[in-house]
Amino acid sequence: MASVASSSSFSTRLLLHSPTPLLGRRRCRPNFLTMVTRSCLDDSSALLRAAQYTVDTYVKSGMVVGLGSGHASGMAIQHLGRQLRTGNLKDIVGIPMSVASASEAAKAGIPLDTYQESSQIDFAFDDADVIEEGTLVAIIGRRKLQGGESIIQEKSIINASNKLVFIIEENQYKGGLEGSIPVLIQSLNWMATAEEIDDMFLGDAEVWRRPSIGQAGPLGGDFPVVTTEGHNILDVIFTSPIENLAEVAKSLGKVDGVVDHGVVSKIPCTVVIASQNGLNILDKLTADIVS
């Protein structure tokens, strides 16, 4: 994304510095992932097959299920509704991660409950914007938030679930990630928070406040996004490869004014990847990544 001239100090710095230690190499133990390749599928049916596989494999009668947001999750919700109508599944309660997933679930005939901090969630599925190869650390929230969507609620339901599955396409699973990490910040004194983040990743990322309408420069214009909780969103756009996403997330969490961010590191976690060659299923069962 091209820079736009601004009077703000954090938005005009040139990206000429060497990578920071936060982007240093990680070491991963090779035995904590398992992969299973399923039958070959074409592009038009692969993601649908991944959504159906997720429901058929992991959802059992009597479960409380977290219902994710996004295209793949929408297909999984529809399939879950069909399984309830045919009697293959019974006594399912869905907890939607967004207004859109609640609407989709209501149309599918899935009984719903609202999320509470005390909610016990047996299983959850969700979309991810991208997932880091080898660690299964995910980024969510890059897409434009629709009415009633909340990164905080989405992450809360994910973290409360006993088991999580992300449903993605092959091009969303990669190493050396670039692109944005959405960061929720307090609206008051937001610029000081943005400047601190910019200093932290100087030379590796640009920091932009997300606008609610139209396009805007780094300051986000006169109409910034205000979330349902009253926060602004910074898009921290990395132009150098991120080689340790979990460490970047940990550093963001220490910045004064940061409320939350779009990085998800969940254990146990499974990723169902739809590809032309079938479905690749990756499981992360233990926290054995060494920084």
Coordinates of C-alpha atoms in Angstrom, one line a residue:
M1 CA 0.0 0.0 0.0
A2 CA 1.5 3.3 -1.0
S3 CA 2.2 5.9 1.7
V4 CA 0.2 9.1 1.7
A5 CA 1.9 12.3 2.8
S6 CA 0.9 13.4 6.3
S7 CA 2.0 15.7 9.1
S8 CA 2.1 12.8 11.5
S9 CA 5.7 11.7 12.4
F10 CA 4.9 8.0 12.5
S11 CA 3.3 7.9 9.0
T12 CA 6.1 9.5 7.0
R13 CA 9.2 7.5 8.0
L14 CA 11.0 5.7 5.2
L15 CA 11.3 1.9 5.4
L16 CA 15.1 1.7 5.2
H17 CA 16.1 0.1 8.5
S18 CA 17.1 -3.5 9.1
P19 CA 14.7 -6.0 10.5
T20 CA 14.1 -5.9 14.3
P21 CA 14.8 -8.8 16.6
L22 CA 11.0 -9.4 16.7
L23 CA 11.2 -10.6 13.1
G24 CA 14.1 -13.0 13.9
R25 CA 14.0 -16.7 13.0
R26 CA 12.1 -19.2 15.1
R27 CA 12.9 -22.9 15.7
C28 CA 10.0 -25.4 15.6
R29 CA 10.0 -29.0 16.7
P30 CA 9.0 -31.0 13.6
N31 CA 6.8 -33.6 15.2
F32 CA 3.8 -31.6 16.5
L33 CA 2.0 -31.5 13.2
T34 CA 0.2 -34.3 11.4
M35 CA -1.1 -34.1 7.9
V36 CA -3.7 -36.2 6.1
T37 CA -4.4 -35.8 2.4
R38 CA -7.9 -36.5 1.2
S39 CA -9.3 -37.3 -2.2
C40 CA -8.7 -34.8 -5.0
L41 CA -11.2 -32.0 -5.5
D42 CA -11.6 -29.2 -7.9
D43 CA -11.5 -25.5 -6.9
S44 CA -15.3 -25.0 -7.0
S45 CA -15.9 -27.8 -4.4
A46 CA -12.8 -27.8 -2.3
L47 CA -13.8 -25.2 0.3
L48 CA -17.3 -26.6 0.5
R49 CA -15.9 -30.1 1.1
A50 CA -13.6 -28.6 3.8
A51 CA -16.6 -27.0 5.6
Q52 CA -18.6 -30.2 5.4
Y53 CA -15.6 -32.3 6.6
T54 CA -15.2 -30.0 9.6
V55 CA -18.8 -30.4 10.7
D56 CA -19.0 -34.2 10.0
T57 CA -15.7 -35.0 11.7
Y58 CA -15.7 -32.7 14.8
V59 CA -19.3 -31.8 15.7
K60 CA -21.1 -34.3 17.9
S61 CA -24.7 -34.3 19.2
G62 CA -25.1 -32.4 22.4
M63 CA -22.3 -29.9 21.7
V64 CA -22.1 -26.2 22.2
V65 CA -20.5 -24.9 19.0
G66 CA -18.8 -21.6 18.3
L67 CA -20.0 -20.4 14.8
G68 CA -17.3 -18.5 12.9
S69 CA -17.4 -15.6 10.4
G70 CA -16.5 -15.7 6.8
H71 CA -17.3 -17.6 3.6
A72 CA -16.1 -21.1 4.7
S73 CA -17.8 -20.7 8.1
G74 CA -21.0 -19.8 6.4
M75 CA -20.9 -23.0 4.4
A76 CA -20.2 -25.0 7.6
I77 CA -23.1 -23.3 9.3
Q78 CA -25.4 -24.3 6.4
H79 CA -24.2 -27.9 6.5
L80 CA -24.6 -28.0 10.3
G81 CA -28.2 -26.9 9.9
R82 CA -28.9 -29.6 7.3
Q83 CA -27.4 -32.3 9.6
L84 CA -29.8 -31.1 12.4
R85 CA -32.8 -31.2 10.1
T86 CA -32.1 -34.7 8.9
G87 CA -31.5 -35.9 12.5
N88 CA -27.8 -36.8 12.0
L89 CA -27.0 -34.4 14.8
K90 CA -29.2 -33.5 17.8
D91 CA -29.2 -31.0 20.7
I92 CA -26.7 -28.6 19.2
V93 CA -26.5 -25.0 20.5
G94 CA -24.6 -22.5 18.4
I95 CA -22.8 -19.4 19.8
P96 CA -22.2 -17.0 16.9
M97 CA -19.1 -14.9 16.6
S98 CA -20.9 -12.1 14.6
V99 CA -24.3 -10.8 13.6
A100 CA -23.7 -12.4 10.1
S101 CA -23.0 -15.9 11.6
A102 CA -26.1 -15.5 13.9
S103 CA -28.2 -14.6 10.9
E104 CA -26.9 -17.5 8.8
A105 CA -27.4 -19.9 11.8
A106 CA -31.0 -18.7 12.3
K107 CA -31.8 -19.3 8.7
A108 CA -30.3 -22.8 9.0
G109 CA -32.4 -23.6 12.0
I110 CA -29.6 -23.9 14.5
P111 CA -30.7 -23.0 18.1
L112 CA -28.6 -20.1 19.4
D113 CA -27.3 -18.7 22.7
T114 CA -25.2 -15.6 23.3
Y115 CA -21.7 -15.7 24.5
Q116 CA -21.0 -15.1 28.2
E117 CA -17.6 -15.2 30.0
S118 CA -18.8 -18.3 31.7
S119 CA -19.8 -20.0 28.5
Q120 CA -18.6 -23.6 28.0
I121 CA -17.9 -24.2 24.3
D122 CA -17.1 -27.7 23.2
F123 CA -16.0 -26.9 19.7
A124 CA -15.6 -23.8 17.4
F125 CA -14.8 -23.3 13.7
D126 CA -13.8 -20.1 12.0
D127 CA -12.2 -18.6 8.9
A128 CA -8.7 -17.0 9.1
D129 CA -7.2 -14.4 6.8
V130 CA -3.8 -16.2 6.9
I131 CA -2.1 -18.9 9.0
E132 CA 1.6 -19.1 9.7
E133 CA 3.2 -22.2 8.3
G134 CA 4.5 -24.6 10.9
T135 CA 3.0 -22.8 14.0
L136 CA -0.7 -22.6 13.0
V137 CA -0.7 -19.1 14.5
A138 CA -3.5 -17.2 12.6
I139 CA -4.5 -13.7 11.7
I140 CA -8.1 -12.7 11.7
G141 CA -9.9 -9.3 11.2
R142 CA -8.2 -8.1 8.1
R143 CA -11.5 -7.9 6.3
K144 CA -13.8 -4.9 6.6
L145 CA -15.9 -5.4 9.7
Q146 CA -19.7 -5.5 9.1
G147 CA -22.3 -4.3 11.5
G148 CA -22.1 -6.1 14.8
E149 CA -18.8 -7.9 14.1
S150 CA -16.2 -7.8 16.9
I151 CA -12.7 -9.2 16.9
I152 CA -12.8 -9.3 20.7
Q153 CA -16.0 -11.5 20.7
E154 CA -14.5 -13.7 17.9
K155 CA -11.3 -14.3 19.8
S156 CA -13.2 -14.7 23.1
I157 CA -15.3 -17.6 21.7
I158 CA -12.2 -19.1 20.0
N159 CA -10.2 -19.0 23.3
A160 CA -13.2 -20.4 25.3
S161 CA -13.6 -23.4 23.0
N162 CA -12.2 -26.8 24.0
K163 CA -11.2 -27.4 20.4
L164 CA -10.8 -25.1 17.4
V165 CA -10.7 -25.7 13.6
F166 CA -9.8 -23.0 11.1
I167 CA -11.1 -23.6 7.5
I168 CA -8.9 -22.0 4.9
E169 CA -7.7 -22.3 1.3
E170 CA -4.2 -23.4 0.3
N171 CA -3.0 -19.9 -0.5
Q172 CA -3.8 -18.8 3.1
Y173 CA -1.2 -21.1 4.6
K174 CA 2.3 -19.7 4.3
G175 CA 5.5 -18.8 5.9
G176 CA 7.3 -15.4 6.1
L177 CA 3.9 -13.6 6.4
E178 CA 3.5 -10.1 5.2
G179 CA 0.5 -7.8 5.1
S180 CA -1.5 -6.4 8.0
I181 CA -2.3 -7.2 11.6
P182 CA -5.4 -5.4 12.9
V183 CA -4.8 -3.9 16.3
L184 CA -7.7 -2.7 18.5
I185 CA -6.7 0.4 20.4
Q186 CA -8.3 2.9 22.8
S187 CA -9.7 5.8 20.9
L188 CA -8.5 8.4 23.4
N189 CA -4.8 9.3 22.6
W190 CA -4.8 6.8 19.8
M191 CA -2.0 8.6 18.0
A192 CA 0.5 8.0 20.9
T193 CA -0.3 4.3 20.7
A194 CA 0.2 4.4 16.9
E195 CA 3.5 6.1 17.2
E196 CA 4.8 3.6 19.8
I197 CA 3.9 0.7 17.5
D198 CA 5.5 2.5 14.6
D199 CA 8.7 2.9 16.6
M200 CA 8.6 -0.7 17.6
F201 CA 8.5 -2.0 14.0
L202 CA 10.4 0.9 12.3
G203 CA 11.6 -0.3 8.9
D204 CA 9.4 -3.3 8.9
A205 CA 5.8 -2.0 9.0
E206 CA 3.6 1.0 8.3
V207 CA 0.8 1.9 10.8
W208 CA -2.5 3.1 9.4
R209 CA -5.8 3.9 11.2
R210 CA -8.6 2.1 9.5
P211 CA -11.3 4.4 8.0
S212 CA -15.0 3.5 8.2
I213 CA -15.8 4.9 4.8
G214 CA -13.8 5.5 1.7
Q215 CA -10.0 5.6 1.5
A216 CA -7.7 7.5 3.8
G217 CA -4.0 8.0 4.6
P218 CA -2.2 6.8 7.7
L219 CA -4.3 9.0 10.0
G220 CA -7.5 7.2 8.8
G221 CA -9.4 10.4 7.8
D222 CA -12.2 12.1 9.7
F223 CA -14.3 8.9 9.9
P224 CA -12.3 6.2 11.6
V225 CA -13.7 2.8 12.4
V226 CA -15.3 2.6 15.8
T227 CA -15.9 -0.9 16.9
T228 CA -18.9 -2.1 18.9
E229 CA -16.8 -1.7 22.0
G230 CA -15.8 1.8 21.1
H231 CA -12.3 1.2 19.9
N232 CA -10.3 2.2 16.8
I233 CA -8.5 -0.2 14.6
L234 CA -4.9 0.2 13.5
D235 CA -3.7 -1.9 10.5
V236 CA 0.0 -2.6 11.1
I237 CA 1.1 -3.4 7.6
F238 CA 4.3 -5.4 7.4
T239 CA 6.5 -5.0 4.4
S240 CA 9.2 -7.3 5.7
P241 CA 8.5 -11.0 6.3
I242 CA 7.3 -11.8 9.8
E243 CA 9.2 -14.9 10.9
N244 CA 7.8 -15.1 14.4
L245 CA 4.1 -14.0 14.5
A246 CA 3.6 -15.1 18.1
E247 CA 6.5 -12.8 19.3
V248 CA 5.1 -9.9 17.3
A249 CA 1.7 -10.5 19.0
K250 CA 3.3 -10.6 22.4
S251 CA 5.0 -7.3 21.8
L252 CA 1.8 -5.6 20.6
G253 CA 0.1 -6.8 23.7
K254 CA 2.5 -4.8 25.9
V255 CA 1.9 -1.5 24.2
D256 CA -0.1 1.0 26.4
G257 CA -3.4 1.7 24.7
V258 CA -3.6 -1.7 22.9
V259 CA -6.8 -3.5 23.8
D260 CA -6.4 -6.6 21.6
H261 CA -5.2 -7.7 18.1
G262 CA -6.0 -10.1 15.4
V263 CA -3.4 -12.7 16.1
V264 CA -4.7 -16.1 17.4
S265 CA -2.5 -18.7 19.0
K266 CA -4.8 -21.5 20.2
I267 CA -3.9 -24.9 21.5
P268 CA -5.2 -27.4 20.5
C269 CA -5.9 -26.2 17.0
T270 CA -6.6 -27.9 13.7
V271 CA -6.5 -26.4 10.3
V272 CA -8.5 -27.9 7.4
I273 CA -6.9 -26.7 4.1
A274 CA -8.9 -26.9 0.9
S275 CA -6.7 -27.5 -2.2
Q276 CA -6.9 -28.9 -5.7
N277 CA -5.2 -32.1 -4.3
G278 CA -7.8 -32.6 -1.6
L279 CA -8.0 -31.7 2.1
N280 CA -4.8 -31.3 4.2
I281 CA -5.5 -31.5 7.9
L282 CA -2.9 -30.1 10.3
D283 CA -3.1 -30.6 14.0
K284 CA -1.3 -28.6 16.7
L285 CA -1.7 -30.4 20.0
T286 CA 1.0 -29.0 22.3
A287 CA 2.9 -25.7 22.8
D288 CA 6.4 -26.8 21.7
I289 CA 7.5 -23.8 19.7
V290 CA 10.9 -22.5 20.9
S291 CA 11.7 -18.9 20.3

